[in-house]
């Protein structure tokens, strides 16, 4: 929203602002791994992806972050949630992960490519695209 925002990065860094970016405070990620992307579906519930298949989840606005088992060791570049239950993550070697239960379980999807996937965009909860290196564009319609 206009007040709250998060940023992630090297050495497990998670930063949170409550005032539209004027001030930032460090949140404890519990890891020293590289964190690549953060996505919140509300002011309280969000996910982070990063190095070696890391997925972190919060239900309290980032006060606590809990690891979720991704089922992969591939570095994950981006994460997107259509709602509190349905989400996707993409990363190295064409990795595409999907959850329908808020990340309690993640399923590695069949990918037609082995290139790094770097981004996700959805226009509806069941229509979206993944993009990657070498001009790769994958369409999801589920």
PDB file of C-alpha atoms in Angstrom, residues 7-136:
ATOM      1  CA  UNK A   7      12.917  -4.865   0.077  1.00  0.00           C
ATOM      2  CA  UNK A   8      15.232  -7.899   0.169  1.00  0.00           C
ATOM      3  CA  UNK A   9      18.819  -8.596  -0.803  1.00  0.00           C
ATOM      4  CA  UNK A  10      22.264  -9.883   0.117  1.00  0.00           C
ATOM      5  CA  UNK A  11      23.058 -11.723   3.351  1.00  0.00           C
ATOM      6  CA  UNK A  12      19.410 -12.311   4.267  1.00  0.00           C
ATOM      7  CA  UNK A  13      18.552  -8.608   4.287  1.00  0.00           C
ATOM      8  CA  UNK A  14      14.876  -7.727   4.709  1.00  0.00           C
ATOM      9  CA  UNK A  15      13.931  -4.062   5.012  1.00  0.00           C
ATOM     10  CA  UNK A  16      10.440  -2.773   5.863  1.00  0.00           C
ATOM     11  CA  UNK A  17       8.969   0.714   5.663  1.00  0.00           C
ATOM     12  CA  UNK A  18       5.761   1.854   7.339  1.00  0.00           C
ATOM     13  CA  UNK A  19       5.913   5.460   6.110  1.00  0.00           C
ATOM     14  CA  UNK A  20       6.122   5.237   2.345  1.00  0.00           C
ATOM     15  CA  UNK A  21       9.881   4.769   2.235  1.00  0.00           C
ATOM     16  CA  UNK A  22      11.058   7.677   4.404  1.00  0.00           C
ATOM     17  CA  UNK A  23      12.410   5.281   7.015  1.00  0.00           C
ATOM     18  CA  UNK A  24      13.387   1.621   6.740  1.00  0.00           C
ATOM     19  CA  UNK A  25      13.882  -0.937   9.500  1.00  0.00           C
ATOM     20  CA  UNK A  26      15.695  -4.242   9.314  1.00  0.00           C
ATOM     21  CA  UNK A  27      13.676  -7.427   9.860  1.00  0.00           C
ATOM     22  CA  UNK A  28      15.252 -10.705  10.969  1.00  0.00           C
ATOM     23  CA  UNK A  29      15.174 -13.256   8.142  1.00  0.00           C
ATOM     24  CA  UNK A  30      16.956 -16.002  10.066  1.00  0.00           C
ATOM     25  CA  UNK A  31      19.326 -16.604   7.142  1.00  0.00           C
ATOM     26  CA  UNK A  32      22.458 -15.209   5.540  1.00  0.00           C
ATOM     27  CA  UNK A  33      21.372 -16.392   2.068  1.00  0.00           C
ATOM     28  CA  UNK A  34      20.761 -14.069  -0.862  1.00  0.00           C
ATOM     29  CA  UNK A  35      17.075 -13.103  -1.016  1.00  0.00           C
ATOM     30  CA  UNK A  36      15.775 -12.181  -4.489  1.00  0.00           C
ATOM     31  CA  UNK A  37      12.103 -11.229  -4.310  1.00  0.00           C
ATOM     32  CA  UNK A  38       9.304 -10.491  -1.877  1.00  0.00           C
ATOM     33  CA  UNK A  39       5.536 -10.583  -2.449  1.00  0.00           C
ATOM     34  CA  UNK A  40       2.732  -9.657  -0.026  1.00  0.00           C
ATOM     35  CA  UNK A  41      -0.964 -10.449  -0.552  1.00  0.00           C
ATOM     36  CA  UNK A  42      -1.928  -8.260   2.422  1.00  0.00           C
ATOM     37  CA  UNK A  43      -0.251  -6.090   5.032  1.00  0.00           C
ATOM     38  CA  UNK A  44       0.396  -9.193   7.121  1.00  0.00           C
ATOM     39  CA  UNK A  45       0.961 -12.143   4.776  1.00  0.00           C
ATOM     40  CA  UNK A  46       3.932 -12.411   2.433  1.00  0.00           C
ATOM     41  CA  UNK A  47       6.636 -14.636   0.947  1.00  0.00           C
ATOM     42  CA  UNK A  48      10.301 -14.275   0.007  1.00  0.00           C
ATOM     43  CA  UNK A  49      12.388 -16.405  -2.383  1.00  0.00           C
ATOM     44  CA  UNK A  50      16.125 -16.737  -2.755  1.00  0.00           C
ATOM     45  CA  UNK A  51      19.261 -18.820  -3.011  1.00  0.00           C
ATOM     46  CA  UNK A  52      19.095 -22.640  -3.029  1.00  0.00           C
ATOM     47  CA  UNK A  53      15.306 -22.902  -3.198  1.00  0.00           C
ATOM     48  CA  UNK A  54      14.711 -20.788  -0.100  1.00  0.00           C
ATOM     49  CA  UNK A  55      11.131 -19.703   0.539  1.00  0.00           C
ATOM     50  CA  UNK A  56      10.243 -17.699   3.648  1.00  0.00           C
ATOM     51  CA  UNK A  57       6.678 -16.937   4.793  1.00  0.00           C
ATOM     52  CA  UNK A  58       5.223 -14.420   7.248  1.00  0.00           C
ATOM     53  CA  UNK A  59       1.727 -13.999   8.627  1.00  0.00           C
ATOM     54  CA  UNK A  60       2.551 -11.084  10.924  1.00  0.00           C
ATOM     55  CA  UNK A  61       3.888  -8.416   8.591  1.00  0.00           C
ATOM     56  CA  UNK A  62       7.449  -9.689   8.763  1.00  0.00           C
ATOM     57  CA  UNK A  63       7.947  -9.799  12.513  1.00  0.00           C
ATOM     58  CA  UNK A  64       8.679 -13.503  12.054  1.00  0.00           C
ATOM     59  CA  UNK A  65       9.697 -15.364   8.891  1.00  0.00           C
ATOM     60  CA  UNK A  66       9.245 -19.141   8.654  1.00  0.00           C
ATOM     61  CA  UNK A  67      10.987 -21.321   6.042  1.00  0.00           C
ATOM     62  CA  UNK A  68       8.781 -23.353   3.704  1.00  0.00           C
ATOM     63  CA  UNK A  69      10.041 -26.491   1.973  1.00  0.00           C
ATOM     64  CA  UNK A  70      10.278 -25.724  -1.728  1.00  0.00           C
ATOM     65  CA  UNK A  71      11.417 -29.161  -2.859  1.00  0.00           C
ATOM     66  CA  UNK A  72      14.220 -27.713  -4.974  1.00  0.00           C
ATOM     67  CA  UNK A  73      17.792 -26.497  -4.532  1.00  0.00           C
ATOM     68  CA  UNK A  74      17.537 -24.184  -7.553  1.00  0.00           C
ATOM     69  CA  UNK A  75      17.871 -20.495  -6.806  1.00  0.00           C
ATOM     70  CA  UNK A  76      14.468 -18.835  -7.057  1.00  0.00           C
ATOM     71  CA  UNK A  77      14.277 -15.400  -8.682  1.00  0.00           C
ATOM     72  CA  UNK A  78      10.663 -14.275  -8.335  1.00  0.00           C
ATOM     73  CA  UNK A  79       7.452 -15.175  -6.512  1.00  0.00           C
ATOM     74  CA  UNK A  80       3.810 -14.257  -7.121  1.00  0.00           C
ATOM     75  CA  UNK A  81       0.597 -15.083  -5.255  1.00  0.00           C
ATOM     76  CA  UNK A  82      -2.858 -14.684  -6.765  1.00  0.00           C
ATOM     77  CA  UNK A  83      -4.391 -14.968  -3.275  1.00  0.00           C
ATOM     78  CA  UNK A  84      -3.427 -16.407   0.131  1.00  0.00           C
ATOM     79  CA  UNK A  85      -3.400 -19.966  -1.217  1.00  0.00           C
ATOM     80  CA  UNK A  86      -2.306 -19.997  -4.892  1.00  0.00           C
ATOM     81  CA  UNK A  87       1.233 -18.983  -5.758  1.00  0.00           C
ATOM     82  CA  UNK A  88       4.118 -19.532  -8.164  1.00  0.00           C
ATOM     83  CA  UNK A  89       7.878 -19.126  -8.010  1.00  0.00           C
ATOM     84  CA  UNK A  90      10.439 -19.312 -10.824  1.00  0.00           C
ATOM     85  CA  UNK A  91      14.202 -19.578 -10.997  1.00  0.00           C
ATOM     86  CA  UNK A  92      17.303 -21.326 -12.283  1.00  0.00           C
ATOM     87  CA  UNK A  93      17.211 -24.169 -14.827  1.00  0.00           C
ATOM     88  CA  UNK A  94      13.602 -23.387 -15.768  1.00  0.00           C
ATOM     89  CA  UNK A  95      12.326 -24.083 -12.254  1.00  0.00           C
ATOM     90  CA  UNK A  96       8.616 -23.390 -11.844  1.00  0.00           C
ATOM     91  CA  UNK A  97       7.033 -24.080  -8.463  1.00  0.00           C
ATOM     92  CA  UNK A  98       3.315 -23.934  -7.659  1.00  0.00           C
ATOM     93  CA  UNK A  99       1.331 -24.093  -4.434  1.00  0.00           C
ATOM     94  CA  UNK A 100      -2.410 -24.248  -3.831  1.00  0.00           C
ATOM     95  CA  UNK A 101      -2.215 -24.198  -0.025  1.00  0.00           C
ATOM     96  CA  UNK A 102      -0.252 -21.092   0.877  1.00  0.00           C
ATOM     97  CA  UNK A 103       3.100 -22.808   0.556  1.00  0.00           C
ATOM     98  CA  UNK A 104       2.560 -25.688   2.970  1.00  0.00           C
ATOM     99  CA  UNK A 105       3.515 -27.790  -0.065  1.00  0.00           C
ATOM    100  CA  UNK A 106       5.169 -26.720  -3.307  1.00  0.00           C
ATOM    101  CA  UNK A 107       5.096 -28.746  -6.530  1.00  0.00           C
ATOM    102  CA  UNK A 108       7.854 -28.519  -9.124  1.00  0.00           C
ATOM    103  CA  UNK A 109       6.092 -28.063 -12.481  1.00  0.00           C
ATOM    104  CA  UNK A 110       7.259 -29.481 -15.803  1.00  0.00           C
ATOM    105  CA  UNK A 111       9.179 -26.759 -17.593  1.00  0.00           C
ATOM    106  CA  UNK A 112       9.824 -26.753 -21.330  1.00  0.00           C
ATOM    107  CA  UNK A 113      13.128 -24.879 -20.831  1.00  0.00           C
ATOM    108  CA  UNK A 114      16.301 -25.249 -18.808  1.00  0.00           C
ATOM    109  CA  UNK A 115      17.188 -21.564 -18.860  1.00  0.00           C
ATOM    110  CA  UNK A 116      16.935 -19.234 -15.891  1.00  0.00           C
ATOM    111  CA  UNK A 117      13.421 -17.856 -15.418  1.00  0.00           C
ATOM    112  CA  UNK A 118      13.576 -14.371 -13.935  1.00  0.00           C
ATOM    113  CA  UNK A 119      10.065 -12.957 -13.757  1.00  0.00           C
ATOM    114  CA  UNK A 120       6.348 -13.612 -13.390  1.00  0.00           C
ATOM    115  CA  UNK A 121       3.270 -11.622 -14.328  1.00  0.00           C
ATOM    116  CA  UNK A 122      -0.400 -12.568 -14.013  1.00  0.00           C
ATOM    117  CA  UNK A 123      -3.532 -10.829 -15.281  1.00  0.00           C
ATOM    118  CA  UNK A 124      -5.839 -13.249 -13.444  1.00  0.00           C
ATOM    119  CA  UNK A 125      -5.216 -15.979 -10.887  1.00  0.00           C
ATOM    120  CA  UNK A 126      -5.059 -18.553 -13.684  1.00  0.00           C
ATOM    121  CA  UNK A 127      -3.532 -16.614 -16.592  1.00  0.00           C
ATOM    122  CA  UNK A 128       0.077 -15.545 -16.461  1.00  0.00           C
ATOM    123  CA  UNK A 129       3.540 -15.512 -17.969  1.00  0.00           C
ATOM    124  CA  UNK A 130       7.069 -16.367 -16.913  1.00  0.00           C
ATOM    125  CA  UNK A 131      10.028 -14.733 -18.605  1.00  0.00           C
ATOM    126  CA  UNK A 132      13.669 -15.668 -18.681  1.00  0.00           C
ATOM    127  CA  UNK A 133      17.054 -15.450 -20.261  1.00  0.00           C
ATOM    128  CA  UNK A 134      17.465 -15.736 -24.024  1.00  0.00           C
ATOM    129  CA  UNK A 135      14.064 -14.158 -24.623  1.00  0.00           C
ATOM    130  CA  UNK A 136      12.076 -17.030 -23.115  1.00  0.00           C
TER     131      UNK A 136
END
